[in-house]
């Protein structure tokens, strides 16, 4: 959602358009009725972008009957596409409605001012609504009362497992339920999925039990406070029993806040996710069990804020190790810990340039293989300043 909104700000700038405040998807799996102003600070969004793009709250009355077109912009497109094919639509239409906003703009090879506008839009203009910001700060303060904490994005909800086809450790009844959800969700294109193959390739989220073993191997003691940034975990308390037994200070927004405090946000998945986003951004360490949309957005935001520590599990290698433990061919302990620590030395959010496409890939697959802009906005979102004591230093702008 954040990435799509910010890219549409940039597209509006490229084609010299006035941007109408985006409408949020209300038909997705979560069935959330939230409007833009329920999740984000609409007035701040408009004013913060005033020097870059004109943003209005709704289409003016005089434009309601104007010539319109619904257009699905091509994925990962650059300046030529928007300045040519899309801008030419103004000859026949006064209103262009973007049918989709996800991954419509190239990650790389865009002018510096366009990339910096993405940064301003995402990290300065796009604030959460005041009541969400306020509740988020309260949750952070309460979490901090336990000491430095890990925010664990435990992506083990029903929708994720159904979409990815990951059923390791689940009962046959649970696997059947997830398959049925996948089959009945029309906009999920892939229906037949081999769960074992998915997992062996590292395409599945780590299970709560695997996360517990991972944290132990990294050396985090049992009194480490952990915030679970997630919706309802599939399987409930029994599914996180192993994690809870190893790390008893296991908190969530539902544990940190009263029912009354959370009432304004309950039944609104986007607003509840926004609270998790805030607590994750402010955590001492962020660890996602799966590299989904929110995990990637949080990682990028934390990089922008000063490369705050984000540990990205190497799921492909980890599941092979964990399978050996299950089969009794390997034991938890010092040897396993050394291997896992070494494996993750360069997976902790340290400064580096955004990764380009995988060698040998072509066409759309080439763009798909690139590291997304909002996962790692370096160096576009950083300015190089001269320091009196150093030859040069990177400073966040």
Short mmCIF file of C-alpha atoms in Angstrom, two decimals:
data_model
loop_
_atom_site.label_atom_id
_atom_site.label_comp_id
_atom_site.label_asym_id
_atom_site.label_seq_id
_atom_site.Cartn_x
_atom_site.Cartn_y
_atom_site.Cartn_z
CA UNK A 1 0.00 0.00 0.00
CA UNK A 2 2.73 2.47 0.96
CA UNK A 3 4.85 1.62 -2.08
CA UNK A 4 1.90 1.90 -4.46
CA UNK A 5 0.81 5.26 -3.08
CA UNK A 6 4.31 6.73 -3.29
CA UNK A 7 4.86 5.47 -6.82
CA UNK A 8 1.58 7.09 -7.93
CA UNK A 9 2.85 10.40 -6.48
CA UNK A 10 5.89 10.05 -8.73
CA UNK A 11 3.84 9.05 -11.77
CA UNK A 12 1.65 12.15 -11.25
CA UNK A 13 4.80 14.28 -11.26
CA UNK A 14 6.16 12.63 -14.42
CA UNK A 15 2.97 13.13 -16.43
CA UNK A 16 2.24 16.56 -14.91
CA UNK A 17 -1.02 15.46 -13.29
CA UNK A 18 -3.00 16.46 -10.23
CA UNK A 19 -3.24 13.44 -7.93
CA UNK A 20 -6.54 12.60 -6.26
CA UNK A 21 -5.95 11.07 -2.81
CA UNK A 22 -5.73 7.31 -3.51
CA UNK A 23 -8.59 4.96 -2.76
CA UNK A 24 -7.61 1.95 -0.66
CA UNK A 25 -8.51 -1.56 -1.79
CA UNK A 26 -11.63 -2.75 0.03
CA UNK A 27 -12.04 -6.04 -1.84
CA UNK A 28 -8.88 -7.86 -0.75
CA UNK A 29 -8.71 -10.92 1.52
CA UNK A 30 -8.94 -8.70 4.62
CA UNK A 31 -12.17 -6.92 3.61
CA UNK A 32 -11.03 -3.68 5.27
CA UNK A 33 -13.36 -0.69 4.85
CA UNK A 34 -10.70 1.88 5.84
CA UNK A 35 -10.34 5.01 3.73
CA UNK A 36 -7.04 6.82 3.13
CA UNK A 37 -7.69 9.29 5.99
CA UNK A 38 -8.40 6.41 8.40
CA UNK A 39 -4.88 5.04 7.90
CA UNK A 40 -2.81 8.06 6.86
CA UNK A 41 -2.61 11.75 7.79
CA UNK A 42 -4.32 13.12 4.69
CA UNK A 43 -3.72 16.84 5.34
CA UNK A 44 -0.02 16.29 6.03
CA UNK A 45 0.28 14.16 2.88
CA UNK A 46 -1.16 16.96 0.76
CA UNK A 47 0.86 19.78 2.35
CA UNK A 48 4.16 17.86 2.45
CA UNK A 49 3.99 17.26 -1.31
CA UNK A 50 2.75 20.74 -2.24
CA UNK A 51 6.04 21.75 -3.89
CA UNK A 52 6.21 18.54 -5.91
CA UNK A 53 2.71 17.41 -6.85
CA UNK A 54 -0.72 18.95 -6.43
CA UNK A 55 -2.84 16.53 -4.39
CA UNK A 56 -6.60 16.96 -3.89
CA UNK A 57 -9.00 15.02 -1.66
CA UNK A 58 -11.56 14.18 -4.34
CA UNK A 59 -12.31 14.73 -7.99
CA UNK A 60 -13.79 18.24 -8.54
CA UNK A 61 -17.49 18.38 -9.46
CA UNK A 62 -16.74 19.90 -12.85
CA UNK A 63 -14.54 16.87 -13.66
CA UNK A 64 -17.13 14.21 -12.80
CA UNK A 65 -18.48 14.16 -16.35
CA UNK A 66 -15.07 14.70 -18.01
CA UNK A 67 -13.60 12.15 -20.41
CA UNK A 68 -12.02 9.36 -18.34
CA UNK A 69 -9.98 6.24 -18.96
CA UNK A 70 -9.14 3.33 -16.66
CA UNK A 71 -5.56 2.32 -17.42
CA UNK A 72 -3.46 -0.53 -16.06
CA UNK A 73 0.06 0.88 -16.15
CA UNK A 74 2.77 -1.50 -17.30
CA UNK A 75 4.85 -3.05 -14.52
CA UNK A 76 8.31 -1.61 -13.69
CA UNK A 77 8.07 1.14 -16.30
CA UNK A 78 10.48 4.03 -16.75
CA UNK A 79 10.32 7.66 -17.83
CA UNK A 80 9.91 6.98 -21.56
CA UNK A 81 6.76 4.91 -21.02
CA UNK A 82 5.06 7.49 -18.79
CA UNK A 83 6.20 10.56 -20.73
CA UNK A 84 5.21 8.89 -24.00
CA UNK A 85 2.36 6.38 -23.95
CA UNK A 86 0.69 7.58 -20.73
CA UNK A 87 1.17 11.34 -21.14
CA UNK A 88 -0.29 11.08 -24.68
CA UNK A 89 -3.61 10.04 -23.11
CA UNK A 90 -4.15 13.71 -22.13
CA UNK A 91 -4.95 14.38 -25.78
CA UNK A 92 -8.23 12.46 -25.42
CA UNK A 93 -8.88 12.27 -21.67
CA UNK A 94 -8.95 14.61 -18.68
CA UNK A 95 -8.96 11.93 -16.00
CA UNK A 96 -6.75 8.82 -15.88
CA UNK A 97 -7.65 6.19 -13.31
CA UNK A 98 -4.79 3.84 -12.39
CA UNK A 99 -6.27 0.34 -12.14
CA UNK A 100 -3.25 -0.97 -10.21
CA UNK A 101 -0.51 0.75 -8.26
CA UNK A 102 1.82 -2.10 -7.27
CA UNK A 103 5.22 -2.31 -8.98
CA UNK A 104 4.25 0.12 -11.74
CA UNK A 105 7.50 2.10 -11.57
CA UNK A 106 11.05 0.91 -12.31
CA UNK A 107 13.35 0.44 -9.33
CA UNK A 108 16.39 1.84 -11.11
CA UNK A 109 17.54 4.06 -13.97
CA UNK A 110 15.27 6.96 -13.06
CA UNK A 111 16.45 10.59 -12.67
CA UNK A 112 17.77 11.50 -9.18
CA UNK A 113 14.99 14.05 -8.56
CA UNK A 114 12.35 11.37 -9.28
CA UNK A 115 13.99 8.88 -6.92
CA UNK A 116 14.29 11.54 -4.20
CA UNK A 117 10.60 12.35 -4.60
CA UNK A 118 9.89 8.69 -3.84
CA UNK A 119 11.88 9.13 -0.65
CA UNK A 120 10.03 12.31 0.37
CA UNK A 121 6.68 10.72 -0.39
CA UNK A 122 7.36 7.51 1.55
CA UNK A 123 9.37 8.72 4.52
CA UNK A 124 8.19 12.30 5.03
CA UNK A 125 4.77 12.80 3.44
CA UNK A 126 3.17 9.44 4.21
CA UNK A 127 2.56 9.57 7.96
CA UNK A 128 -0.02 7.45 9.69
CA UNK A 129 -3.22 9.08 10.95
CA UNK A 130 -2.71 10.91 14.29
CA UNK A 131 -4.67 8.39 16.38
CA UNK A 132 -2.63 5.52 14.90
CA UNK A 133 0.65 7.38 15.55
CA UNK A 134 -0.45 8.08 19.12
CA UNK A 135 -1.43 4.47 19.85
CA UNK A 136 1.75 3.26 18.15
CA UNK A 137 3.89 5.41 20.45
CA UNK A 138 2.05 4.05 23.49
CA UNK A 139 2.76 0.48 22.37
CA UNK A 140 6.45 1.30 21.81
CA UNK A 141 6.73 2.86 25.29
CA UNK A 142 5.10 -0.15 26.92
CA UNK A 143 7.33 -2.52 24.98
CA UNK A 144 10.42 -0.51 25.97
CA UNK A 145 9.47 -0.92 29.64
CA UNK A 146 10.65 -4.54 29.28
CA UNK A 147 14.00 -3.39 27.88
CA UNK A 148 15.53 -3.47 24.37
CA UNK A 149 13.23 -5.61 22.23
CA UNK A 150 12.98 -7.61 19.02
CA UNK A 151 10.05 -7.00 16.70
CA UNK A 152 9.27 -10.34 15.08
CA UNK A 153 7.12 -10.16 11.96
CA UNK A 154 5.70 -13.66 12.39
CA UNK A 155 3.97 -14.07 9.03
CA UNK A 156 2.04 -17.19 9.97
CA UNK A 157 -1.52 -16.10 9.41
CA UNK A 158 -4.14 -18.06 7.49
CA UNK A 159 -4.01 -15.89 4.36
CA UNK A 160 -0.23 -16.17 4.03
CA UNK A 161 -0.19 -19.95 4.38
CA UNK A 162 -3.11 -20.36 1.97
CA UNK A 163 -1.54 -18.08 -0.63
CA UNK A 164 1.94 -19.64 -0.43
CA UNK A 165 0.74 -23.25 -0.11
CA UNK A 166 3.02 -23.82 2.88
CA UNK A 167 1.70 -26.61 5.08
CA UNK A 168 4.81 -27.97 6.85
CA UNK A 169 3.90 -29.07 10.37
CA UNK A 170 0.16 -28.68 9.81
CA UNK A 171 -2.48 -31.40 10.04
CA UNK A 172 -4.13 -32.74 6.89
CA UNK A 173 -7.38 -31.00 7.89
CA UNK A 174 -5.54 -27.66 8.19
CA UNK A 175 -3.79 -28.21 4.84
CA UNK A 176 -7.16 -28.96 3.20
CA UNK A 177 -8.68 -25.81 4.69
CA UNK A 178 -5.85 -23.67 3.31
CA UNK A 179 -6.10 -25.30 -0.13
CA UNK A 180 -9.84 -24.57 -0.22
CA UNK A 181 -9.20 -20.88 0.59
CA UNK A 182 -6.63 -20.70 -2.21
CA UNK A 183 -8.99 -22.31 -4.71
CA UNK A 184 -11.84 -19.97 -3.78
CA UNK A 185 -9.78 -16.76 -3.93
CA UNK A 186 -10.20 -15.73 -7.56
CA UNK A 187 -7.31 -13.24 -7.81
CA UNK A 188 -4.74 -15.75 -6.51
CA UNK A 189 -3.57 -17.18 -9.82
CA UNK A 190 -1.57 -20.25 -8.67
CA UNK A 191 -3.80 -23.02 -7.28
CA UNK A 192 -1.68 -26.18 -7.31
CA UNK A 193 1.38 -25.83 -5.07
CA UNK A 194 3.89 -28.45 -3.87
CA UNK A 195 4.44 -27.49 -0.24
CA UNK A 196 7.69 -29.45 0.14
CA UNK A 197 9.19 -27.86 -2.96
CA UNK A 198 8.14 -24.39 -1.80
CA UNK A 199 9.78 -24.92 1.55
CA UNK A 200 13.02 -26.42 0.18
CA UNK A 201 13.45 -23.35 -2.05
CA UNK A 202 13.01 -21.00 0.91
CA UNK A 203 9.64 -19.71 -0.30
CA UNK A 204 7.79 -20.48 2.95
CA UNK A 205 7.68 -18.45 6.15
CA UNK A 206 9.56 -19.96 9.07
CA UNK A 207 7.22 -21.67 11.51
CA UNK A 208 7.04 -20.31 15.08
CA UNK A 209 9.07 -23.33 16.24
CA UNK A 210 11.75 -22.65 13.60
CA UNK A 211 11.87 -18.98 14.61
CA UNK A 212 12.46 -20.06 18.22
CA UNK A 213 15.39 -22.26 17.17
CA UNK A 214 16.75 -19.44 14.99
CA UNK A 215 16.68 -16.89 17.83
CA UNK A 216 18.32 -19.38 20.20
CA UNK A 217 21.07 -20.10 17.65
CA UNK A 218 21.71 -16.36 17.23
CA UNK A 219 22.37 -16.22 20.99
CA UNK A 220 19.37 -14.26 22.20
CA UNK A 221 18.73 -15.16 25.87
CA UNK A 222 15.34 -16.38 27.08
CA UNK A 223 14.58 -13.06 28.82
CA UNK A 224 14.68 -11.14 25.50
CA UNK A 225 11.43 -9.19 25.07
CA UNK A 226 9.80 -10.03 21.74
CA UNK A 227 6.95 -8.17 20.06
CA UNK A 228 4.88 -10.29 17.68
CA UNK A 229 3.96 -8.07 14.73
CA UNK A 230 1.23 -10.12 13.11
CA UNK A 231 -2.44 -10.84 12.83
CA UNK A 232 -4.01 -13.99 14.24
CA UNK A 233 -1.49 -16.85 14.15
CA UNK A 234 -2.91 -19.89 12.38
CA UNK A 235 -3.41 -22.59 14.98
CA UNK A 236 -3.55 -20.12 17.89
CA UNK A 237 -1.60 -20.48 21.14
CA UNK A 238 -0.72 -24.13 20.53
CA UNK A 239 1.16 -23.12 17.37
CA UNK A 240 3.42 -20.68 19.22
CA UNK A 241 3.91 -22.87 22.31
CA UNK A 242 7.55 -23.68 21.41
CA UNK A 243 8.36 -20.00 20.89
CA UNK A 244 6.54 -19.02 24.10
CA UNK A 245 8.38 -21.65 26.16
CA UNK A 246 11.78 -20.40 25.00
CA UNK A 247 10.90 -16.71 25.12
CA UNK A 248 8.26 -16.05 27.81
CA UNK A 249 8.26 -12.23 27.32
CA UNK A 250 6.25 -12.64 24.13
CA UNK A 251 4.09 -9.58 23.60
CA UNK A 252 1.64 -8.27 21.02
CA UNK A 253 -0.57 -5.21 20.65
CA UNK A 254 -3.41 -7.25 22.16
CA UNK A 255 -1.29 -7.96 25.27
CA UNK A 256 0.15 -4.44 25.59
CA UNK A 257 -3.14 -2.57 25.17
CA UNK A 258 -6.64 -3.03 26.55
CA UNK A 259 -9.62 -4.07 24.43
CA UNK A 260 -10.98 -0.55 24.86
CA UNK A 261 -7.74 1.05 23.63
CA UNK A 262 -7.66 -1.13 20.52
CA UNK A 263 -11.39 -0.86 19.81
CA UNK A 264 -11.06 1.99 17.22
CA UNK A 265 -8.67 -0.15 15.16
CA UNK A 266 -10.18 -3.62 15.59
CA UNK A 267 -11.80 -5.09 12.45
CA UNK A 268 -9.59 -2.84 10.32
CA UNK A 269 -6.64 -4.94 9.18
CA UNK A 270 -4.75 -2.00 7.64
CA UNK A 271 -4.95 0.05 10.82
CA UNK A 272 -3.90 -2.87 13.00
CA UNK A 273 -1.00 -3.53 10.61
CA UNK A 274 -0.03 0.16 10.88
CA UNK A 275 0.35 -0.24 14.65
CA UNK A 276 2.63 -3.25 14.09
CA UNK A 277 4.57 -1.22 11.51
CA UNK A 278 5.28 1.55 14.03
CA UNK A 279 6.43 -0.86 16.76
CA UNK A 280 8.59 -2.69 14.20
CA UNK A 281 10.22 0.51 12.92
CA UNK A 282 11.14 1.54 16.47
CA UNK A 283 12.41 -1.86 17.63
CA UNK A 284 16.05 -2.51 18.52
CA UNK A 285 16.08 -5.48 16.14
CA UNK A 286 13.58 -6.40 13.44
CA UNK A 287 13.31 -10.01 12.24
CA UNK A 288 10.81 -11.08 9.59
CA UNK A 289 9.95 -14.77 9.30
CA UNK A 290 9.08 -14.14 5.63
CA UNK A 291 10.11 -11.45 3.15
CA UNK A 292 6.59 -10.24 2.33
CA UNK A 293 5.37 -6.74 1.52
CA UNK A 294 5.33 -5.42 5.09
CA UNK A 295 8.69 -6.96 5.98
CA UNK A 296 10.27 -5.33 2.93
CA UNK A 297 8.68 -1.96 3.67
CA UNK A 298 9.86 -2.03 7.30
CA UNK A 299 13.38 -3.08 6.27
CA UNK A 300 13.64 -0.17 3.83
CA UNK A 301 12.25 2.33 6.32
CA UNK A 302 14.74 1.16 8.94
CA UNK A 303 17.56 1.59 6.42
CA UNK A 304 16.38 5.14 5.76
CA UNK A 305 16.35 5.90 9.50
CA UNK A 306 20.00 4.92 9.88
CA UNK A 307 20.36 1.25 8.94
CA UNK A 308 18.73 -0.02 12.10
CA UNK A 309 19.44 -3.70 12.67
CA UNK A 310 17.26 -5.98 10.56
CA UNK A 311 18.11 -9.67 10.48
CA UNK A 312 16.81 -11.40 7.35
CA UNK A 313 16.73 -15.18 7.86
CA UNK A 314 18.21 -17.28 5.08
CA UNK A 315 15.17 -19.53 4.97
CA UNK A 316 16.47 -21.85 2.25
CA UNK A 317 19.54 -22.85 4.27
CA UNK A 318 17.78 -22.77 7.63
CA UNK A 319 14.99 -25.23 6.75
CA UNK A 320 17.56 -27.81 5.60
CA UNK A 321 19.32 -27.48 8.97
CA UNK A 322 16.04 -27.67 10.90
CA UNK A 323 14.97 -30.74 8.91
CA UNK A 324 18.21 -32.47 9.96
CA UNK A 325 17.37 -31.69 13.59
CA UNK A 326 13.88 -33.17 13.08
CA UNK A 327 15.39 -36.33 11.62
CA UNK A 328 17.90 -36.58 14.48
CA UNK A 329 20.92 -36.01 12.20
CA UNK A 330 21.89 -32.72 13.83
CA UNK A 331 21.53 -31.23 17.30
CA UNK A 332 20.97 -27.73 18.53
CA UNK A 333 23.99 -26.32 20.28
CA UNK A 334 27.27 -24.52 19.76
CA UNK A 335 28.10 -25.98 16.33
CA UNK A 336 24.70 -25.10 14.86
CA UNK A 337 24.85 -21.67 16.47
CA UNK A 338 28.25 -20.91 14.89
CA UNK A 339 26.98 -21.91 11.44
CA UNK A 340 23.82 -19.80 11.70
CA UNK A 341 25.64 -16.75 13.08
CA UNK A 342 28.24 -16.93 10.29
CA UNK A 343 25.49 -17.39 7.70
CA UNK A 344 23.77 -14.17 8.83
CA UNK A 345 26.76 -11.84 9.31
CA UNK A 346 25.91 -9.98 6.12
CA UNK A 347 22.13 -10.17 6.50
CA UNK A 348 21.66 -7.53 9.21
CA UNK A 349 20.70 -4.39 7.32
CA UNK A 350 24.17 -2.87 7.04
CA UNK A 351 24.69 -0.14 4.37
CA UNK A 352 25.01 -1.39 0.80
CA UNK A 353 23.78 -0.43 -2.63
CA UNK A 354 20.52 -1.82 -3.93
CA UNK A 355 20.95 -5.14 -5.73
CA UNK A 356 20.40 -5.16 -9.46
CA UNK A 357 18.81 -7.93 -11.57
CA UNK A 358 20.00 -11.52 -11.42
CA UNK A 359 22.49 -12.23 -14.19
CA UNK A 360 20.96 -13.95 -17.20
CA UNK A 361 17.36 -12.90 -16.54
CA UNK A 362 15.43 -11.16 -19.32
CA UNK A 363 12.23 -9.17 -19.84
CA UNK A 364 9.85 -8.85 -16.92
CA UNK A 365 11.72 -11.56 -15.01
CA UNK A 366 14.77 -9.28 -15.04
CA UNK A 367 12.81 -6.49 -13.30
CA UNK A 368 11.19 -8.95 -10.92
CA UNK A 369 14.59 -10.21 -9.80
CA UNK A 370 15.83 -6.75 -8.79
CA UNK A 371 15.83 -5.64 -5.19
CA UNK A 372 12.83 -3.32 -4.80
CA UNK A 373 13.42 0.39 -4.29
CA UNK A 374 11.55 0.50 -0.98
CA UNK A 375 13.51 -2.47 0.43
CA UNK A 376 16.78 -0.60 0.07
CA UNK A 377 16.53 3.09 -0.88
CA UNK A 378 20.33 3.44 -0.86
CA UNK A 379 21.87 5.54 -2.32
CA UNK A 380 18.88 7.49 -3.67
CA UNK A 381 17.51 8.52 -0.27
CA UNK A 382 20.87 9.57 1.11
CA UNK A 383 22.82 12.76 0.47
CA UNK A 384 26.61 12.93 0.50
CA UNK A 385 27.83 15.83 2.58
CA UNK A 386 31.36 17.05 3.17
CA UNK A 387 32.47 16.79 6.78
CA UNK A 388 35.25 19.01 8.22
CA UNK A 389 36.89 15.99 9.89
CA UNK A 390 36.35 13.38 7.21
CA UNK A 391 36.88 13.20 3.48
CA UNK A 392 33.21 12.43 2.99
CA UNK A 393 30.34 10.83 4.85
CA UNK A 394 26.87 9.55 4.04
CA UNK A 395 24.22 11.38 5.98
CA UNK A 396 20.49 10.69 5.90
CA UNK A 397 18.49 13.54 4.44
#
